[in-house]
PDB file of C-alpha atoms in Angstrom:
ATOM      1  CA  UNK Y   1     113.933  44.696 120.732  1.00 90.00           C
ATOM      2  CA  UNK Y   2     117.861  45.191 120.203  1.00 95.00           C
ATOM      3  CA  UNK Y   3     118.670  49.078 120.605  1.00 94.00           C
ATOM      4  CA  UNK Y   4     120.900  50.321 118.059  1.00 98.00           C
ATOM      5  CA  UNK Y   5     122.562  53.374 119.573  1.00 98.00           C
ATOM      6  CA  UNK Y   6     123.560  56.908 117.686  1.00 98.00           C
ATOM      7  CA  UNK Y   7     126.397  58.346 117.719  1.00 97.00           C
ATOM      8  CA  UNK Y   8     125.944  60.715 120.563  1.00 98.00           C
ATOM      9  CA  UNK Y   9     124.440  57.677 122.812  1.00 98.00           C
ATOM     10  CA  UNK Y  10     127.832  56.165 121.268  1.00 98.00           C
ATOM     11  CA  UNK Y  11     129.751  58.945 122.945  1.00 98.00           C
ATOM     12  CA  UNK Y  12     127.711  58.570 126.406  1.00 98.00           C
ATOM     13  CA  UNK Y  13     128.253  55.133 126.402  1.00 98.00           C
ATOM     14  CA  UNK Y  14     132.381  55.658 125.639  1.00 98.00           C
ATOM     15  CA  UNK Y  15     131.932  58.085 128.941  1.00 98.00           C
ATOM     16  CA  UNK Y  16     130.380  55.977 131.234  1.00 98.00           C
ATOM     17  CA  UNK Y  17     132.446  52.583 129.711  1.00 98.00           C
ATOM     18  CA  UNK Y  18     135.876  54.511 130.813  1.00 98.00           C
ATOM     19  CA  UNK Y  19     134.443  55.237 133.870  1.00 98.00           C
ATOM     20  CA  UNK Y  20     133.557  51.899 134.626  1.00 98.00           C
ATOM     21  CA  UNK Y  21     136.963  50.262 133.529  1.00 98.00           C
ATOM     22  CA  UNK Y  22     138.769  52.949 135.810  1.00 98.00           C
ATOM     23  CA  UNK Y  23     136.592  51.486 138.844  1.00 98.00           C
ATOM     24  CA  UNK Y  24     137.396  47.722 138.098  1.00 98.00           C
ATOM     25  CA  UNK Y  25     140.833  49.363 137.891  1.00 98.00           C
ATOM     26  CA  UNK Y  26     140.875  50.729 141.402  1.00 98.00           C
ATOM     27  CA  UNK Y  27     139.100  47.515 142.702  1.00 98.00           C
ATOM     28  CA  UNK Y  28     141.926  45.350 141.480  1.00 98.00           C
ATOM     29  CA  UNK Y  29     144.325  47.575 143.095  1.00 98.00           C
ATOM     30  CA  UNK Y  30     143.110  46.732 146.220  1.00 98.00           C
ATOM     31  CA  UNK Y  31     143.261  43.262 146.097  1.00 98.00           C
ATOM     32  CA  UNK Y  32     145.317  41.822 148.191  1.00 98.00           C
ATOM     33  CA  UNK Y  33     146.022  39.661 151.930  1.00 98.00           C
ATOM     34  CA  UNK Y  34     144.080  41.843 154.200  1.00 98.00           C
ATOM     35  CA  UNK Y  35     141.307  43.805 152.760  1.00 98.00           C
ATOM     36  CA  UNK Y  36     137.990  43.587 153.226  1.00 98.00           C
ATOM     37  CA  UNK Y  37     135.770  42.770 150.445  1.00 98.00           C
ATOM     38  CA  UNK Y  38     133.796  45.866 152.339  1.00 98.00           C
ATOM     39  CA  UNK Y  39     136.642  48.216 151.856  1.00 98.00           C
ATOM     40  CA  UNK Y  40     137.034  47.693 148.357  1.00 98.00           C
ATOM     41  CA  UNK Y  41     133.274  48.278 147.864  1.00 98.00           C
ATOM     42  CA  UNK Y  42     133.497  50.936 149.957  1.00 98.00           C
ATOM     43  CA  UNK Y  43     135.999  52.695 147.958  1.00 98.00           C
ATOM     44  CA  UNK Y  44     134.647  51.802 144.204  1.00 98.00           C
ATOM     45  CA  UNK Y  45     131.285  53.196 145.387  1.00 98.00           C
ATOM     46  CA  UNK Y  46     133.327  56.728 147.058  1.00 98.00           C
ATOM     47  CA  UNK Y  47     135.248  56.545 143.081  1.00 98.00           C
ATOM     48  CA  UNK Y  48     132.095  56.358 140.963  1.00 98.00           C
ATOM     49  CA  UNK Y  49     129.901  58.712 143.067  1.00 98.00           C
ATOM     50  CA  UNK Y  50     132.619  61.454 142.840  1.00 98.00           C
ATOM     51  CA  UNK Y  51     133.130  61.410 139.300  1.00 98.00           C
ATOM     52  CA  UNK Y  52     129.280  62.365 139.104  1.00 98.00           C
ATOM     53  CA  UNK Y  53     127.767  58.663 138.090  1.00 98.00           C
ATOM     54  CA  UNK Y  54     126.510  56.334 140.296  1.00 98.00           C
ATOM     55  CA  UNK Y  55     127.461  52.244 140.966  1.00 98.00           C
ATOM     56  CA  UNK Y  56     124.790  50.225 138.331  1.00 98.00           C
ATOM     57  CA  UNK Y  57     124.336  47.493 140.561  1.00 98.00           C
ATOM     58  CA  UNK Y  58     123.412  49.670 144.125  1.00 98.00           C
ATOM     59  CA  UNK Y  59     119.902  48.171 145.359  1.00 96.00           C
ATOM     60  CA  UNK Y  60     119.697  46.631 141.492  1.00 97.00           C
ATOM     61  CA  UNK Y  61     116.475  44.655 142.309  1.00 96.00           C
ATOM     62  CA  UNK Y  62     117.541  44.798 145.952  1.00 97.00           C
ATOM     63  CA  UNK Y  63     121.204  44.118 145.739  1.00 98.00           C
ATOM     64  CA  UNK Y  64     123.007  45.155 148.340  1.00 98.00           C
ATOM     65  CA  UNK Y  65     125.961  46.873 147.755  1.00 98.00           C
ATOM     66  CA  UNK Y  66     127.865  48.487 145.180  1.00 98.00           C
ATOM     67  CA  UNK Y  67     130.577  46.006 143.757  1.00 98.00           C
ATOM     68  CA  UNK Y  68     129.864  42.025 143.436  1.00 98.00           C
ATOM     69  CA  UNK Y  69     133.088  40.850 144.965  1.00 99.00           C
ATOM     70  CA  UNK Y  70     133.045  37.095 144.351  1.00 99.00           C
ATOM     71  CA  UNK Y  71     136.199  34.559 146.167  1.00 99.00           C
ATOM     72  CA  UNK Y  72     137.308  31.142 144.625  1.00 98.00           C
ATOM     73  CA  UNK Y  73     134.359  28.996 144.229  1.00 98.00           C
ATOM     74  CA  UNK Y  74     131.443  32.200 143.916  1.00 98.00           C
ATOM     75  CA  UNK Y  75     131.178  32.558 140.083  1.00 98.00           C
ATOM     76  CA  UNK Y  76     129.274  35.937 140.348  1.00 98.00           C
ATOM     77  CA  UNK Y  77     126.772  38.425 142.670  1.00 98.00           C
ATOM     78  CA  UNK Y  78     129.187  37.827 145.563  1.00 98.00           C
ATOM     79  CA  UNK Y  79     128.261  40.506 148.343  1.00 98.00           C
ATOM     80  CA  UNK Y  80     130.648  42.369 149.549  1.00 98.00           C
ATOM     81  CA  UNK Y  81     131.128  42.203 153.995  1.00 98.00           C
ATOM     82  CA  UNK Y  82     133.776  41.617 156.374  1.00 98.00           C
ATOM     83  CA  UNK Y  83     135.765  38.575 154.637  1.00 98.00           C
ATOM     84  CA  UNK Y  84     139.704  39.368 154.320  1.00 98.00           C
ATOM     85  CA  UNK Y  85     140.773  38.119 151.426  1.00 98.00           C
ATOM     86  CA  UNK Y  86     143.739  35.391 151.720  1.00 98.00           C
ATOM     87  CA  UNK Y  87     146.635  35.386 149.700  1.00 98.00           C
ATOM     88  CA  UNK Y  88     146.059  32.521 147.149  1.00 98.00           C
ATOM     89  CA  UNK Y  89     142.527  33.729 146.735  1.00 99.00           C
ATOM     90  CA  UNK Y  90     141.021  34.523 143.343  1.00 99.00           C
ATOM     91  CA  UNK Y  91     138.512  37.412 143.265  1.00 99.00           C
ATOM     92  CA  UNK Y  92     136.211  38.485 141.061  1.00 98.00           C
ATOM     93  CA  UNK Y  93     135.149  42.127 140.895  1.00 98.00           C
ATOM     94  CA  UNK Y  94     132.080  43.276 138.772  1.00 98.00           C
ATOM     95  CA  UNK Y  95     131.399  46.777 138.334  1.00 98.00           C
ATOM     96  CA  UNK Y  96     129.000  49.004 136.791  1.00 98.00           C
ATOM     97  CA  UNK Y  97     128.080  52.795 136.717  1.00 98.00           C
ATOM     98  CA  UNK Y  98     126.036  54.691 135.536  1.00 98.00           C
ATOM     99  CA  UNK Y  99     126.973  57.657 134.022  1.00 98.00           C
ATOM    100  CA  UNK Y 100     124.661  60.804 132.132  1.00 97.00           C
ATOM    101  CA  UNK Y 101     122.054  57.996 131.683  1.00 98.00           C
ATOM    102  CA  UNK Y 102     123.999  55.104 130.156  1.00 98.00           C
ATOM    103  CA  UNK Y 103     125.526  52.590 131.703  1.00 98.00           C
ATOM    104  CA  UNK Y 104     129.439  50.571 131.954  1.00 98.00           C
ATOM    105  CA  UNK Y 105     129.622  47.226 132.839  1.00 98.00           C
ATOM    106  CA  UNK Y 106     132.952  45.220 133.410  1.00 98.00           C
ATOM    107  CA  UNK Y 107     134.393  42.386 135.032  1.00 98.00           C
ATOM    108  CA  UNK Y 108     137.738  40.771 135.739  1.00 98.00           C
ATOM    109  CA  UNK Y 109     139.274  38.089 138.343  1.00 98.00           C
ATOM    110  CA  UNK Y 110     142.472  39.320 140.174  1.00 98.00           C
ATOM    111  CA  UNK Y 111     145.610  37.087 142.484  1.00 98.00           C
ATOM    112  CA  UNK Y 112     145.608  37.932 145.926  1.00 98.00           C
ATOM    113  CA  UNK Y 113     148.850  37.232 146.440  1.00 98.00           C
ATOM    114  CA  UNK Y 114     150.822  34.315 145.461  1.00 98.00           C
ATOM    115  CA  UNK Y 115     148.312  31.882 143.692  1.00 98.00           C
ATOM    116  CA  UNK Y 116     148.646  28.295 142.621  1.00 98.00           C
ATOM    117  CA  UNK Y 117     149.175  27.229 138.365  1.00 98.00           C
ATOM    118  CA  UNK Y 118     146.219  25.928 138.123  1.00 98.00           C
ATOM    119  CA  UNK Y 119     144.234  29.276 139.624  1.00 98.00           C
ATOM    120  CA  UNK Y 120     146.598  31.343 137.288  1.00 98.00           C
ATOM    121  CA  UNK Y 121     145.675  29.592 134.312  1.00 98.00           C
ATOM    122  CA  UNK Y 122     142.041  29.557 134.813  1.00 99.00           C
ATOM    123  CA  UNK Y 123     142.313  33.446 135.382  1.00 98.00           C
ATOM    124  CA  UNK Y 124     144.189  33.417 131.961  1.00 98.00           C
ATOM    125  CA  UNK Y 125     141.610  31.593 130.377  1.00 98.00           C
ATOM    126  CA  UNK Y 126     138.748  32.990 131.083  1.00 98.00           C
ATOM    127  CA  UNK Y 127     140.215  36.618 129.303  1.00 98.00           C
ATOM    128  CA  UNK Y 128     141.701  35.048 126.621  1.00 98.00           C
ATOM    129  CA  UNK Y 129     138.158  33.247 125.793  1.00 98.00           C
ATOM    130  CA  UNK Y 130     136.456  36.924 125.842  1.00 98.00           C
ATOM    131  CA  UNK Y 131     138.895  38.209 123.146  1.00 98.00           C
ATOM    132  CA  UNK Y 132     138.736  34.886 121.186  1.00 98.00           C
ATOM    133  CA  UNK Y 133     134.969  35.638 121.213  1.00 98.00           C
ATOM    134  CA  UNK Y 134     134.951  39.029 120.396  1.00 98.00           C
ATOM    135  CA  UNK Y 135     136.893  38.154 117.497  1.00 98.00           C
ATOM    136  CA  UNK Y 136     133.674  37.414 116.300  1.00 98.00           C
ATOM    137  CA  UNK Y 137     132.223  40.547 117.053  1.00 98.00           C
ATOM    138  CA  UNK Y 138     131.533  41.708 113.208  1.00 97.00           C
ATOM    139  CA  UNK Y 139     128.852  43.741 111.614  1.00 97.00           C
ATOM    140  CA  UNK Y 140     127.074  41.154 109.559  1.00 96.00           C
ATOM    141  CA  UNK Y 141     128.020  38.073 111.732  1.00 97.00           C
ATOM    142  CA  UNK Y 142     125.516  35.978 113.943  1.00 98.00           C
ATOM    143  CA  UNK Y 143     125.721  36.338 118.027  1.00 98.00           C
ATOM    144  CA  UNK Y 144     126.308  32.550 118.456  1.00 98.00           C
ATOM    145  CA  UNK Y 145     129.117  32.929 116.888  1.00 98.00           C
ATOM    146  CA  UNK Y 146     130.665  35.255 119.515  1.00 98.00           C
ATOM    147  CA  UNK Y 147     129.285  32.542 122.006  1.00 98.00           C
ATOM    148  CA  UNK Y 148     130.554  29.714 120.483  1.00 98.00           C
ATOM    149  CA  UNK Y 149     133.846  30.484 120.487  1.00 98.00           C
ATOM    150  CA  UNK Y 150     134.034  31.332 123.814  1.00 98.00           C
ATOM    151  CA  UNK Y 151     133.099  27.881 124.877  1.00 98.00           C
ATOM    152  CA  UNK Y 152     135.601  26.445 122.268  1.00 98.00           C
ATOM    153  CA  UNK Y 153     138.577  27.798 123.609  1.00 98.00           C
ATOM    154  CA  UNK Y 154     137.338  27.246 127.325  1.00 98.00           C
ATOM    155  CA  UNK Y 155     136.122  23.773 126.836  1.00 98.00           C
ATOM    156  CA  UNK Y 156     139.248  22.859 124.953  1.00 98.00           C
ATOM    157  CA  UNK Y 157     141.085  23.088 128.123  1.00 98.00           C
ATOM    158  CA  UNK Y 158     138.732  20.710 130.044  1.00 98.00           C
ATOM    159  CA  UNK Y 159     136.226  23.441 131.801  1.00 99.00           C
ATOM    160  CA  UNK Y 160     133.090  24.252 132.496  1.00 98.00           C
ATOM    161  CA  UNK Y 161     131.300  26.719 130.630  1.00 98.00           C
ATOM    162  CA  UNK Y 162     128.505  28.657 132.953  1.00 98.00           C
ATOM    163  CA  UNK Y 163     124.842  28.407 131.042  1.00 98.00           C
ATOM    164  CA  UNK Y 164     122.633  29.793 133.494  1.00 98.00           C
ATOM    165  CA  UNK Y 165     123.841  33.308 133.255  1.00 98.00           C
ATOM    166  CA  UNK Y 166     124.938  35.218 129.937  1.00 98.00           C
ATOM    167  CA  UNK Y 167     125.637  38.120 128.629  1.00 98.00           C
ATOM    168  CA  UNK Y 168     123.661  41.227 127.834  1.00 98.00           C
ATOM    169  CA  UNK Y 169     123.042  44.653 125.705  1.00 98.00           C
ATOM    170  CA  UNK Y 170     123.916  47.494 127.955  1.00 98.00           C
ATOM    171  CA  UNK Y 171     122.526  50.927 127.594  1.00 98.00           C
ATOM    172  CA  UNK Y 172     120.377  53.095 129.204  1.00 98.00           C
ATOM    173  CA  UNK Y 173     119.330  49.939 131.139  1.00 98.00           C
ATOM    174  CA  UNK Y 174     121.972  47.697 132.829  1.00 98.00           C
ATOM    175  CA  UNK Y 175     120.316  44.691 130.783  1.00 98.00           C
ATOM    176  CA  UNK Y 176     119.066  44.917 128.038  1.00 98.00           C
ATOM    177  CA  UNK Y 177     118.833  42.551 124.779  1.00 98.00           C
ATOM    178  CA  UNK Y 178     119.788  40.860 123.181  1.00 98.00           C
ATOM    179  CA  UNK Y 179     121.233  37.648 125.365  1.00 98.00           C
ATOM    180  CA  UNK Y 180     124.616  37.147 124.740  1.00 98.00           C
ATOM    181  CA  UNK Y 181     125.127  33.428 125.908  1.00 98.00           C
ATOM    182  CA  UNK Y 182     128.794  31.805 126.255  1.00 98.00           C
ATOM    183  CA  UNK Y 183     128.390  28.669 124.554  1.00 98.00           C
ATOM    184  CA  UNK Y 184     126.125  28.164 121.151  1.00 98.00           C
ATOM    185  CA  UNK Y 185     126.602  27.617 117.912  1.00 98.00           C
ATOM    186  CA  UNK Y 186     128.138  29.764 115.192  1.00 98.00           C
ATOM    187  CA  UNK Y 187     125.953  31.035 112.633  1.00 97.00           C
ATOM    188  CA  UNK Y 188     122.757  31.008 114.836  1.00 97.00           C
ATOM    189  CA  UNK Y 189     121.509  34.032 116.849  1.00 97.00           C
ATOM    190  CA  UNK Y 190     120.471  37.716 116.064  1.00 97.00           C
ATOM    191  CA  UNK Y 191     122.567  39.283 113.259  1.00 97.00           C
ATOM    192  CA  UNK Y 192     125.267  41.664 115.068  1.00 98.00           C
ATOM    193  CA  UNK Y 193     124.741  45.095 113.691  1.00 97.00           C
ATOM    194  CA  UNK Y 194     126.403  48.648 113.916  1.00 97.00           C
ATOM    195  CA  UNK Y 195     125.460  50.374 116.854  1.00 98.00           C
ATOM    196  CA  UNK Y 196     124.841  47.156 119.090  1.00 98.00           C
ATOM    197  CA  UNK Y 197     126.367  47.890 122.586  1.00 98.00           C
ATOM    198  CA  UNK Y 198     126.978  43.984 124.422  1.00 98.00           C
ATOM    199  CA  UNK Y 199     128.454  42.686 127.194  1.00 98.00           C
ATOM    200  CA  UNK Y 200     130.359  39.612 126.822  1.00 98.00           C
ATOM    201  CA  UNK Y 201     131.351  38.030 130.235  1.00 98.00           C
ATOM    202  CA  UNK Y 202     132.566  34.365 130.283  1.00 98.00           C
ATOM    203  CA  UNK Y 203     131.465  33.017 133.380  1.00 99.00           C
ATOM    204  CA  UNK Y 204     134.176  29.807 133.626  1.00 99.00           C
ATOM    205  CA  UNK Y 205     134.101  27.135 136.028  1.00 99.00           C
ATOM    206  CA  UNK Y 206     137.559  24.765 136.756  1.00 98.00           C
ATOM    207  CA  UNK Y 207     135.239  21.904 136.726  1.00 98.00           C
ATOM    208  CA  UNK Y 208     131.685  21.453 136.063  1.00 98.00           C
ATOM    209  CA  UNK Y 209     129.510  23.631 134.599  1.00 98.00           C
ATOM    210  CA  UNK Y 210     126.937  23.512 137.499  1.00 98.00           C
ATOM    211  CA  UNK Y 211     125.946  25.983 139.687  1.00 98.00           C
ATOM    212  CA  UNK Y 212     123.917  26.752 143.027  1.00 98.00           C
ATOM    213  CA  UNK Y 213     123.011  29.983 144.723  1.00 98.00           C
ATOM    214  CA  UNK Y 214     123.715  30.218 148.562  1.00 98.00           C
ATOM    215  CA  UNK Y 215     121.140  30.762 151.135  1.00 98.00           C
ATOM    216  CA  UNK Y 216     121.809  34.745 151.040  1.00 97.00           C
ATOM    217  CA  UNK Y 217     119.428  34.646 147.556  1.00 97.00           C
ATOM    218  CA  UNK Y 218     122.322  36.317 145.162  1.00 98.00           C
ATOM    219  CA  UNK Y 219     125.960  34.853 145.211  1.00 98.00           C
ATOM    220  CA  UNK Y 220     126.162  32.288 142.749  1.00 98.00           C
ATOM    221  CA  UNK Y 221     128.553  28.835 143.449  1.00 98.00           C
ATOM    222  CA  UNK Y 222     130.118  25.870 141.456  1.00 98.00           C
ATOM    223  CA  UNK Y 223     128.069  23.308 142.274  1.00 98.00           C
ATOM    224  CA  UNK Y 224     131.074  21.126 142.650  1.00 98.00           C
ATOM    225  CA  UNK Y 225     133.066  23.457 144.670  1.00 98.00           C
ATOM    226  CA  UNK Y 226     135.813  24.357 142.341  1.00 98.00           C
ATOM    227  CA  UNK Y 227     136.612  27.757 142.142  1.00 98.00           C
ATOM    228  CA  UNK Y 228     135.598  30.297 138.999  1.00 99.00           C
ATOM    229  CA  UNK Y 229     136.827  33.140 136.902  1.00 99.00           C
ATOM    230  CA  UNK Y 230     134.731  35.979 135.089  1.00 98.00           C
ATOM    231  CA  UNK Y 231     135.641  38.458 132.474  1.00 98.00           C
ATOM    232  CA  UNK Y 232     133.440  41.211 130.564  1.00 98.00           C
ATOM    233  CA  UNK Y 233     133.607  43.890 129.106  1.00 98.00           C
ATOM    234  CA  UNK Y 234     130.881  46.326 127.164  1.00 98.00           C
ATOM    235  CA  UNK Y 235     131.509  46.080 123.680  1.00 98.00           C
ATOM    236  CA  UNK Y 236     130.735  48.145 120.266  1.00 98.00           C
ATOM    237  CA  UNK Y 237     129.919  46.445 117.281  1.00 98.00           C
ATOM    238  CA  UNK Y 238     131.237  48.866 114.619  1.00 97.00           C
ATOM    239  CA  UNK Y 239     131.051  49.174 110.810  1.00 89.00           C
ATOM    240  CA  UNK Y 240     134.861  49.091 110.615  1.00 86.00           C
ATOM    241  CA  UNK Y 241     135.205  45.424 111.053  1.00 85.00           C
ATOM    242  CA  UNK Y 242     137.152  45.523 114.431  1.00 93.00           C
ATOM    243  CA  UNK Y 243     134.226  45.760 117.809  1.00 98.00           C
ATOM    244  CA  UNK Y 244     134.790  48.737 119.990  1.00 98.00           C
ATOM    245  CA  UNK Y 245     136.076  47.645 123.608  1.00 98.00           C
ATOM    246  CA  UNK Y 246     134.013  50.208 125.653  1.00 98.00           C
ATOM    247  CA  UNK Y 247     135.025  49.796 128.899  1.00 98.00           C
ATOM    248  CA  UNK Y 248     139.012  49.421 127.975  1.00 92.00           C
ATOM    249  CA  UNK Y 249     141.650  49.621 128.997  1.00 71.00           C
ATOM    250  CA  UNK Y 250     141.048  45.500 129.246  1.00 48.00           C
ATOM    251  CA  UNK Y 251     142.835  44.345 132.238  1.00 47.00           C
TER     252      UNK Y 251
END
């Protein structure tokens, strides 16, 4: 069942969204040619925990760190350890915290560096599909169309659009429904009402949509070995036509 939230679970969830985005903040501020993928775990976990919340995804069924820190080809669930990124890398930093018993959950792929067109535009793509989904994300319209405009724009430009992993509600659990897939069709899907709290996060792939999982059980490949961008945010689907970008400010 889709939870409709109140207006003080509203207000909880505004607290723990800015939280969150100030954490992927911090994280991408410590990407560049050097650091370990360790120390900016290391210091997004030290960031949540002192503002009184704790990191969403710490031992999440049995993850193993605080931050999925995912480089080039690793689409998501990358764990963090003692690879220095490169400059020319692409990383992508999910974060999520939990906060007086709701929970922020945000995404974005950062340059280390100087980094290639191509990488740039892929990075650039990705966030532009999330906001030409979101678009979409009306009281009174249908979830697919949220989704299929994501894959629209992404597709338009020749990539591939993830489908084993999608979107979520977020609330008092880190996943929660509905789905919120990024590729569909418009008009199909749950209605999108006030109150619904989502998290749209365009997995993209430079080539195909494939994926495999590496031996470690979590971190999550292109299964052709092109490299990946991911964007989310936690969204609020509002009665005032425009959808609430909970864990702004969007990088």
């Amino acid at each position: 069942m889709i939870n409709l939230k109140s207006a003080q679970e509203i207000e909880f969830m505004r607290r723990a969204g800015k939280l969150t985005a100030e954490a992927r903040a911090l994280a991408g501020s410590m990407v560049r040619p050097g650091v370990t993928t360790m120390e900016i775990n290391r210091e997004v976990d030290r960031f949540i925990r002192k503002n009184g919340a704790t990191p969403s995804f710490y031992h999440y069924n049995g993850f193993p760190a605080s931050v999925c820190i995912s480089v080039n080809e690793e689409i998501i669930h990358g764990i963090p350890g003692r690879r220095r990124l490169q400059s020319g890398d692409i990383v992508s930093i999910d974060v999520g915290a939990q906060l007086n018993g709701f929970h922020g959950d945000c995404a974005a792929t950062f340059p280390c560096g100087e980094i290639s067109p191509d990488a740039r535009q892929l990075i650039n793509v990705t966030r532009e599909s999330f906001f030409r989904g979101i678009a979409n994300a009306r009281e009174g319209k249908r979830l697919g169309d949220i989704s299929a405009a994501v894959q629209q724009y992404a597709e338009s430009f020749g990539y591939g659009v993830v489908r084993e992993y999608v979107g979520h509600g977020v609330g008092t659990k880190l996943h929660e429904p509905p789905e919120v897939p990024n590729f569909g069709k418009p008009g199909k899907g749950p209605r999108l009402l006030r109150g619904m709290t989502i998290a749209v996060e365009p997995m993209i792939n430079a080539g195909v949509p494939g994926v495999a999982k590496l031996s470690n059980g979590w971190t999550v490949v292109t299964a052709d070995g092109k490299w990946a961008a991911h964007y989310e945010n936690t969204i609020l689907i509002t009665g005032d036509g425009e959808p609430e970008i909970l864990t702004a400010p969007a990088i």
